[in-house]
Amino acid sequence: MDPQSRADEVMDGVWADLARLAAIDSVAFPGHPEAPVRRACDLVAELFQEAGVPHVELLDLPDTAPVVYGEILPPSPHAPTVLLYAHYDVQPPGDPAAWLSPPFEPTPVEGGLRARGVADDKSNVAAHLGMVRAYEGRPPVGVKIVVEGQEEYGSAFDVYPPTDPERFACDAMVIADLGNLRPGTPTLTTGLRGASEVEVEVRTLAEPRHSGEFGGAAPDALLALVQALGTLHDAHGDVAVPGLRREEWSGASYTEEEFRELAGVEPGLPLLGSGSLGERLWSGPAITVIGLDAPPVDHAASAVVPWARAKLNLRFHPLQDPAEAQDALVRHLRSLRPFGVPLTVTPLDTGAGYRAATDGPAYRAAREALRDGWGEQAQEAATGGSIPLVNGLAAAVPGAEVLLFGAQDSLCNLHAPNERVLRDEVRGTVVALISFIQRFADAHGRAGEAR
């Protein structure tokens, strides 16, 4: 089978179905209606059935939206099995006024389509559909399809796979919830930073006191908190908390110009930290103050602040133990006494990172397949974001190779207004999936003959 021609034959249908999916406001966050989430789930199940998947069911697990599970049995007892993952839920659209078109009215843009969730992650659901259609439901490997419906908010499904390992048993899995460093650059993501959150609180007075009469001696809670937060980084902006792992990054990365554009850095401002961008973003730690409770400026009174609180987000090296990383931050904060004031430090959620082993037959097949998809040698990168289910799947099937690639790209505005996906990126992913399935089947067959 020629992956290029087969992808071209199915792409019109893939593109049309992507638009159908993107028109559904499947936001699985509290406060949003459940009906659209279920409608998207049902459509995903229907599309895979129509594509030729003989067994499709819904996993209705507690505390999460339904998971679409599909299975195509291996064509022979010796053929390998590949698990394909994506999710059909989306981020909330945010302020509708920030969108150039209604977020759930898929709108053509140059080279692609704009809508909430059209890239993250419905583009990858559509790419999996394209691969199944290209093989008319009869690929040369077994296929297991897992499309969940509450990834963006967080889901009990993250820890489910180890409780049902036979269902997820496979030789390789393609986690399609990300994409390329830039459009046209095929990218294998080989590392995910871990994530943790910590809350730090300061209480100093029973209630606010007049800053003219008491300021200068009365302990200011906000001032103490700011002093503590200032110890988290050094003069260069590098994390200064002992015990957090940091290494040089040897893979591909953004240029500084690309990163400035992606992050929307104001002209003339420096980037934080030292070392390569890959080291700062992926193989080293980052601490961000993501929330601050303090009197708002617009309603500020001339008073010493009695109470202040901050929420910190820690991202850490893919291979660092999550408890160890969180403990390092907690220990650092608890050791501080800004102006002699103690801090109350509360550890919150934490999740492990992931580093893939990249020397197996699935990775060799994937590198060739991505070159088929985009006409260039595949790059290896990492991401500072986390995909908690990866660790659950890896724990359920410890011998399977885990591949992370897909149809998104770094300019697609995921989680932001005016999210878009490019048709060429979706087509490249379909080509790569078709090619990967064939190449992995061939490699597995050769290995079997050698045995």
Coordinates of C-alpha atoms in Angstrom, one line a residue:
M1 CA 0.0 0.0 0.0
D2 CA 1.2 3.5 -0.9
P3 CA 0.6 5.6 2.2
Q4 CA 0.6 8.9 0.3
S5 CA -2.1 7.9 -2.3
R6 CA -4.2 6.1 0.3
A7 CA -4.1 9.2 2.6
D8 CA -5.2 11.4 -0.3
E9 CA -8.1 9.1 -1.0
V10 CA -9.5 9.3 2.5
M11 CA -8.6 12.9 3.4
D12 CA -11.8 14.6 2.2
G13 CA -13.8 12.3 4.5
V14 CA -11.3 12.8 7.3
W15 CA -11.5 16.6 7.0
A16 CA -15.3 16.6 6.8
D17 CA -15.6 14.4 10.0
L18 CA -13.1 16.6 11.8
A19 CA -15.4 19.6 11.1
R20 CA -18.4 17.6 12.4
L21 CA -16.5 16.7 15.6
A22 CA -15.2 20.3 16.1
A23 CA -18.8 21.7 15.9
I24 CA -19.7 19.9 19.1
D25 CA -18.9 21.8 22.3
S26 CA -17.6 18.8 24.2
V27 CA -16.3 20.6 27.3
A28 CA -16.1 18.1 30.1
F29 CA -15.6 20.7 32.9
P30 CA -17.9 21.2 35.9
G31 CA -20.6 23.7 35.0
H32 CA -20.7 22.8 31.4
P33 CA -23.6 20.6 30.0
E34 CA -23.0 16.9 29.7
A35 CA -25.1 16.3 26.6
P36 CA -22.6 17.7 24.1
V37 CA -19.8 15.5 25.6
R38 CA -22.0 12.5 25.2
R39 CA -22.9 13.6 21.6
A40 CA -19.2 13.8 20.7
C41 CA -18.6 10.4 22.3
D42 CA -21.4 8.8 20.3
L43 CA -20.2 10.3 17.1
V44 CA -16.7 9.1 17.7
A45 CA -18.0 5.6 18.3
E46 CA -20.2 5.7 15.2
L47 CA -17.3 7.0 13.0
F48 CA -15.0 4.1 14.0
Q49 CA -17.7 1.6 13.4
E50 CA -18.4 3.0 10.0
A51 CA -14.6 2.9 9.3
G52 CA -14.6 -0.8 9.8
V53 CA -13.7 -1.4 13.4
P54 CA -15.8 -4.6 14.2
H55 CA -15.9 -4.1 18.0
V56 CA -16.6 -0.7 19.5
E57 CA -17.9 -0.2 23.0
L58 CA -18.2 2.6 25.6
L59 CA -16.4 2.2 28.9
D60 CA -18.6 4.0 31.5
L61 CA -16.3 4.4 34.5
P62 CA -17.1 6.3 37.7
D63 CA -16.2 10.0 37.8
T64 CA -15.4 10.4 34.1
A65 CA -16.9 10.8 30.7
P66 CA -17.3 7.7 28.6
V67 CA -14.3 6.2 26.9
V68 CA -14.6 4.9 23.4
Y69 CA -12.9 1.6 23.1
G70 CA -12.5 -0.2 19.8
E71 CA -10.6 -3.3 18.8
I72 CA -9.5 -5.0 15.5
L73 CA -8.0 -8.4 16.1
P74 CA -4.6 -9.2 14.7
P75 CA -4.8 -10.8 11.3
S76 CA -2.6 -13.7 12.5
P77 CA -1.5 -15.0 15.9
H78 CA 2.0 -13.6 15.3
A79 CA 1.1 -10.1 14.2
P80 CA 1.7 -7.3 16.7
T81 CA -0.9 -5.0 18.2
V82 CA -0.9 -1.2 18.2
L83 CA -2.9 0.9 20.6
L84 CA -4.1 4.3 19.3
Y85 CA -5.0 7.0 21.8
A86 CA -6.7 10.4 21.5
H87 CA -9.4 12.4 23.3
Y88 CA -12.7 13.9 22.2
D89 CA -13.2 16.5 24.9
V90 CA -11.9 20.1 24.6
Q91 CA -10.8 23.0 26.7
P92 CA -13.4 25.7 27.5
P93 CA -13.3 28.4 24.8
G94 CA -12.8 31.3 27.1
D95 CA -13.9 34.8 26.2
P96 CA -15.9 34.5 22.9
A97 CA -14.9 38.1 22.1
A98 CA -11.3 37.0 21.7
W99 CA -12.3 34.6 18.8
L100 CA -12.3 35.7 15.2
S101 CA -15.3 33.4 14.7
P102 CA -17.6 31.5 17.0
P103 CA -15.4 28.8 18.7
F104 CA -17.8 25.9 17.9
E105 CA -18.5 27.0 14.3
P106 CA -15.6 25.4 12.4
T107 CA -14.3 28.1 10.1
P108 CA -11.9 27.8 7.1
V109 CA -8.6 29.6 7.6
E110 CA -5.6 29.7 5.3
G111 CA -4.5 26.0 5.0
G112 CA -6.8 24.8 7.7
L113 CA -9.7 25.0 10.0
R114 CA -10.4 27.1 13.2
A115 CA -12.4 25.9 16.2
R116 CA -12.0 25.0 19.8
G117 CA -10.6 21.5 20.0
V118 CA -10.0 21.2 16.3
A119 CA -6.3 20.6 17.0
D120 CA -6.4 19.5 20.6
D121 CA -7.4 16.8 20.2
K122 CA -10.0 16.1 17.5
S123 CA -7.4 16.3 14.8
N124 CA -5.8 13.2 16.1
V125 CA -9.1 11.4 16.5
A126 CA -9.6 12.1 12.8
A127 CA -6.1 11.0 11.9
H128 CA -6.7 7.6 13.6
L129 CA -10.0 7.3 11.6
G130 CA -8.0 8.1 8.4
M131 CA -5.6 5.2 9.1
V132 CA -8.4 2.7 9.7
R133 CA -10.2 3.8 6.6
A134 CA -7.0 3.6 4.5
Y135 CA -6.8 -0.1 5.5
E136 CA -10.6 -0.6 5.1
G137 CA -10.7 -1.9 8.6
R138 CA -8.1 -4.7 7.9
P139 CA -4.7 -3.4 8.9
P140 CA -1.7 -5.8 9.0
V141 CA -1.6 -5.5 12.8
G142 CA -4.1 -5.7 15.7
V143 CA -5.5 -2.3 16.7
K144 CA -6.9 -1.1 19.9
I145 CA -8.5 2.3 19.9
V146 CA -8.8 4.4 23.1
V147 CA -10.5 7.8 22.8
E148 CA -11.3 9.3 26.2
G149 CA -13.6 12.2 27.0
Q150 CA -12.3 14.0 30.1
E151 CA -8.6 14.5 29.5
E152 CA -8.6 18.3 29.7
Y153 CA -10.2 18.5 33.1
G154 CA -8.6 15.4 34.6
S155 CA -10.0 12.0 34.8
A156 CA -10.2 8.9 36.9
F157 CA -9.3 7.0 33.7
D158 CA -5.7 8.1 34.2
V159 CA -5.2 5.3 36.8
Y160 CA -7.6 2.8 35.3
P161 CA -5.4 0.9 32.8
P162 CA -3.3 -1.0 35.4
T163 CA -6.5 -2.4 36.8
D164 CA -7.5 -3.9 33.4
P165 CA -4.1 -4.7 31.7
E166 CA -5.4 -7.3 29.3
R167 CA -7.7 -4.7 27.7
F168 CA -4.7 -2.5 26.9
A169 CA -2.2 -5.2 26.1
C170 CA -0.2 -4.2 23.0
D171 CA 3.3 -4.1 21.5
A172 CA 3.3 -0.4 20.8
M173 CA 1.1 2.6 21.5
V174 CA 0.7 5.9 19.7
I175 CA -0.3 8.6 22.0
A176 CA -1.7 11.3 19.7
D177 CA -2.2 14.3 21.9
L178 CA 0.5 16.6 20.6
G179 CA 2.4 17.3 17.4
N180 CA 5.2 19.0 15.7
L181 CA 7.7 21.7 16.9
R182 CA 6.6 23.7 13.9
P183 CA 4.5 23.0 10.8
G184 CA 6.2 20.7 8.4
T185 CA 8.8 19.4 11.0
P186 CA 7.9 15.8 12.0
T187 CA 8.5 15.5 15.7
L188 CA 8.6 12.6 18.1
T189 CA 8.0 13.7 21.7
T190 CA 10.2 11.5 23.9
G191 CA 9.9 13.3 27.2
L192 CA 7.1 14.8 29.4
R193 CA 7.9 16.9 32.5
G194 CA 6.2 16.0 35.7
A195 CA 3.9 18.4 37.4
S196 CA 3.1 19.3 41.0
E197 CA 1.3 22.0 42.8
V198 CA 2.0 23.6 46.2
E199 CA 0.1 26.2 48.3
V200 CA 1.9 28.6 50.6
E201 CA 0.1 30.8 53.1
V202 CA 1.0 33.6 55.5
R203 CA -1.0 34.9 58.4
T204 CA 0.3 37.7 60.6
L205 CA -2.5 39.8 62.1
A206 CA -6.0 39.2 63.3
E207 CA -7.3 41.8 60.8
P208 CA -6.0 44.7 58.7
R209 CA -4.4 47.6 60.5
H210 CA -3.9 51.2 59.4
S211 CA -0.6 51.3 57.4
G212 CA 0.1 54.8 58.7
E213 CA -0.1 53.9 62.4
F214 CA 1.1 50.3 62.2
G215 CA 3.1 50.0 59.0
G216 CA 6.9 49.6 59.6
A217 CA 6.6 47.3 62.6
A218 CA 3.4 45.3 62.2
P219 CA 4.3 42.1 60.1
D220 CA 2.9 42.4 56.6
A221 CA 1.7 39.1 55.4
L222 CA 1.9 40.0 51.7
L223 CA 5.4 41.4 52.1
A224 CA 6.6 38.2 53.8
L225 CA 5.0 36.1 51.0
V226 CA 6.7 38.1 48.3
Q227 CA 10.0 37.8 50.1
A228 CA 9.6 34.0 50.2
L229 CA 8.6 33.7 46.5
G230 CA 11.6 35.8 45.6
T231 CA 13.9 33.0 46.9
L232 CA 12.6 30.5 44.3
H233 CA 14.8 31.9 41.5
D234 CA 18.3 33.3 41.2
A235 CA 19.3 36.5 39.6
H236 CA 19.2 34.9 36.1
G237 CA 15.7 33.5 36.6
D238 CA 16.9 29.9 37.0
V239 CA 15.1 27.8 39.7
A240 CA 17.2 28.1 42.9
V241 CA 15.5 25.3 44.9
P242 CA 18.0 22.6 45.9
G243 CA 17.1 19.0 44.9
L244 CA 15.4 19.6 41.6
R245 CA 17.0 17.7 38.7
R246 CA 18.4 19.6 35.7
E247 CA 20.3 18.3 32.7
E248 CA 21.5 19.6 29.3
W249 CA 19.0 19.0 26.5
S250 CA 20.5 17.3 23.4
G251 CA 17.4 17.0 21.2
A252 CA 15.6 19.5 18.9
S253 CA 14.1 22.7 20.2
Y254 CA 12.7 26.1 19.3
T255 CA 14.8 29.0 18.1
E256 CA 14.6 31.9 20.5
E257 CA 12.7 33.9 17.9
E258 CA 10.1 31.1 17.6
F259 CA 9.7 30.9 21.3
R260 CA 9.3 34.6 21.7
E261 CA 6.5 34.5 19.1
L262 CA 4.9 31.5 20.7
A263 CA 4.9 32.9 24.2
G264 CA 3.9 36.4 23.1
V265 CA 6.9 38.0 24.9
E266 CA 6.7 41.8 24.8
P267 CA 9.4 43.4 22.7
G268 CA 12.7 44.1 24.4
L269 CA 12.1 41.8 27.4
P270 CA 14.6 39.1 28.2
L271 CA 13.7 35.4 28.6
L272 CA 14.1 33.9 32.0
G273 CA 17.0 31.6 33.0
S274 CA 20.2 30.4 31.4
G275 CA 21.2 27.4 29.3
S276 CA 19.5 26.1 26.2
L277 CA 15.7 26.5 25.7
G278 CA 15.3 22.8 25.8
E279 CA 17.0 22.7 29.2
R280 CA 14.9 25.4 30.5
L281 CA 11.6 24.0 29.1
W282 CA 12.0 20.3 29.2
S283 CA 15.0 18.8 31.1
G284 CA 15.1 21.3 33.9
P285 CA 12.6 22.6 36.5
A286 CA 10.2 25.5 36.3
I287 CA 8.2 27.1 39.1
T288 CA 5.4 29.4 38.2
V289 CA 3.2 31.4 40.6
I290 CA -0.2 30.5 39.1
G291 CA -2.4 32.2 41.7
L292 CA -2.2 34.9 44.4
D293 CA -4.7 35.8 47.0
A294 CA -4.1 39.4 48.1
P295 CA -6.1 42.7 48.2
P296 CA -6.9 43.8 44.6
V297 CA -5.3 47.1 43.6
D298 CA -8.6 48.6 42.6
H299 CA -10.0 48.1 46.1
A300 CA -6.9 48.5 48.1
A301 CA -7.1 50.1 51.5
S302 CA -4.2 51.9 53.4
A303 CA -3.7 48.9 55.7
V304 CA -1.1 46.3 56.6
V305 CA -2.2 43.1 55.0
P306 CA -2.9 40.3 57.5
W307 CA -3.2 37.3 55.2
A308 CA -1.9 36.3 51.8
R309 CA -1.7 33.1 49.8
A310 CA -0.1 31.8 46.6
K311 CA -0.4 28.7 44.5
L312 CA 2.7 27.4 42.8
N313 CA 3.0 25.1 39.8
L314 CA 6.2 23.0 39.6
R315 CA 7.3 21.3 36.5
F316 CA 10.2 18.9 36.9
H317 CA 12.6 16.6 35.0
P318 CA 10.8 13.6 33.2
L319 CA 12.8 11.1 35.3
Q320 CA 12.6 12.7 38.7
D321 CA 10.5 11.0 41.3
P322 CA 7.4 13.2 41.7
A323 CA 7.3 12.9 45.5
E324 CA 11.0 13.8 45.6
A325 CA 10.5 16.9 43.4
Q326 CA 7.5 18.1 45.4
D327 CA 9.3 17.5 48.7
A328 CA 12.2 19.6 47.5
L329 CA 10.0 22.6 47.0
V330 CA 8.0 22.1 50.2
R331 CA 11.2 21.6 52.2
H332 CA 12.7 24.8 50.7
L333 CA 9.6 26.9 51.6
R334 CA 9.2 25.5 55.1
S335 CA 12.8 26.4 55.8
L336 CA 12.1 30.0 55.2
R337 CA 11.3 32.6 57.8
P338 CA 10.9 35.9 55.9
F339 CA 11.3 38.6 58.5
G340 CA 10.9 35.8 61.1
V341 CA 7.4 35.0 59.8
P342 CA 6.6 31.2 59.4
L343 CA 4.9 29.9 56.3
T344 CA 2.1 27.3 56.1
V345 CA 3.0 25.1 53.1
T346 CA 0.5 22.6 51.7
P347 CA 1.5 20.0 49.1
L348 CA -1.3 19.4 46.5
D349 CA -1.6 17.2 43.5
T350 CA 1.5 15.7 41.9
G351 CA 2.1 13.6 38.8
A352 CA 5.1 11.8 37.3
G353 CA 6.8 12.8 34.1
Y354 CA 7.8 10.3 31.4
R355 CA 10.9 9.5 29.3
A356 CA 10.5 7.1 26.4
A357 CA 12.9 4.3 25.5
T358 CA 13.6 5.1 21.8
D359 CA 15.8 2.2 20.6
G360 CA 13.1 -0.4 19.8
P361 CA 11.5 -1.6 16.6
A362 CA 8.5 0.7 17.0
Y363 CA 10.7 3.8 17.2
R364 CA 12.7 2.7 14.2
A365 CA 9.4 2.2 12.2
A366 CA 8.0 5.5 13.5
R367 CA 11.1 7.5 12.4
E368 CA 10.7 6.2 8.9
A369 CA 7.0 6.7 8.9
L370 CA 7.2 10.3 10.0
R371 CA 9.7 10.9 7.2
D372 CA 7.1 9.4 4.8
G373 CA 4.5 11.8 6.3
W374 CA 6.4 15.0 6.0
G375 CA 9.4 14.3 3.7
E376 CA 12.0 15.2 6.4
Q377 CA 13.9 13.4 9.1
A378 CA 12.0 13.2 12.3
Q379 CA 13.2 15.4 15.2
E380 CA 13.0 14.4 18.9
A381 CA 11.7 16.9 21.3
A382 CA 10.0 17.0 24.7
T383 CA 7.2 19.0 26.3
G384 CA 6.7 20.7 29.5
G385 CA 3.1 19.7 29.5
S386 CA 1.9 16.5 31.1
I387 CA -0.3 13.6 29.8
P388 CA -1.1 11.6 33.0
L389 CA -2.6 8.7 31.2
V390 CA 0.8 7.9 29.6
N391 CA 2.1 6.6 32.9
G392 CA -1.1 4.6 33.5
L393 CA -0.8 2.9 30.1
A394 CA 2.9 2.3 30.6
A395 CA 2.3 0.7 33.9
A396 CA -0.5 -1.5 32.4
V397 CA 1.7 -2.6 29.5
P398 CA 5.4 -2.1 30.7
G399 CA 6.8 -3.9 27.7
A400 CA 5.1 -1.7 25.0
E401 CA 6.9 1.1 23.2
V402 CA 5.2 4.4 23.7
L403 CA 5.3 6.8 20.8
L404 CA 4.0 10.4 21.0
F405 CA 3.2 12.3 17.8
G406 CA 0.3 13.8 16.1
A407 CA -1.4 16.5 14.0
Q408 CA -1.0 19.5 16.3
D409 CA 1.8 22.0 15.8
S410 CA 3.3 24.7 18.1
L411 CA 1.5 27.5 16.3
C412 CA -2.0 26.0 16.6
N413 CA -3.1 28.0 19.6
L414 CA -4.2 25.0 21.7
H415 CA -5.9 26.1 24.9
A416 CA -6.0 29.7 23.5
P417 CA -8.4 31.7 21.4
N418 CA -8.5 31.0 17.7
E419 CA -7.2 27.4 17.9
R420 CA -6.6 26.0 14.4
V421 CA -5.2 23.0 12.6
L422 CA -3.6 22.7 9.2
R423 CA -4.8 20.2 6.7
D424 CA -1.3 19.3 5.7
E425 CA -0.5 18.4 9.3
V426 CA -3.5 16.2 9.5
R427 CA -2.6 14.6 6.2
G428 CA 1.0 14.1 7.3
T429 CA -0.2 12.3 10.5
V430 CA -2.5 10.0 8.4
V431 CA 0.4 9.1 6.1
A432 CA 2.6 8.5 9.1
L433 CA 0.1 6.3 10.8
I434 CA -0.5 4.2 7.6
S435 CA 3.2 3.9 7.1
F436 CA 4.0 3.1 10.7
I437 CA 1.4 0.3 10.8
Q438 CA 2.9 -1.4 7.8
R439 CA 6.5 -0.8 8.8
F440 CA 5.9 -2.1 12.3
A441 CA 4.1 -5.2 11.0
D442 CA 7.0 -5.9 8.6
A443 CA 9.6 -5.5 11.3
H444 CA 7.7 -7.8 13.6
G445 CA 7.4 -10.4 10.8
R446 CA 11.2 -10.2 10.1
A447 CA 11.9 -10.6 13.8
G448 CA 9.6 -13.6 14.0
E449 CA 11.3 -15.2 11.0
A450 CA 14.8 -14.6 12.6
R451 CA 13.6 -16.4 15.7

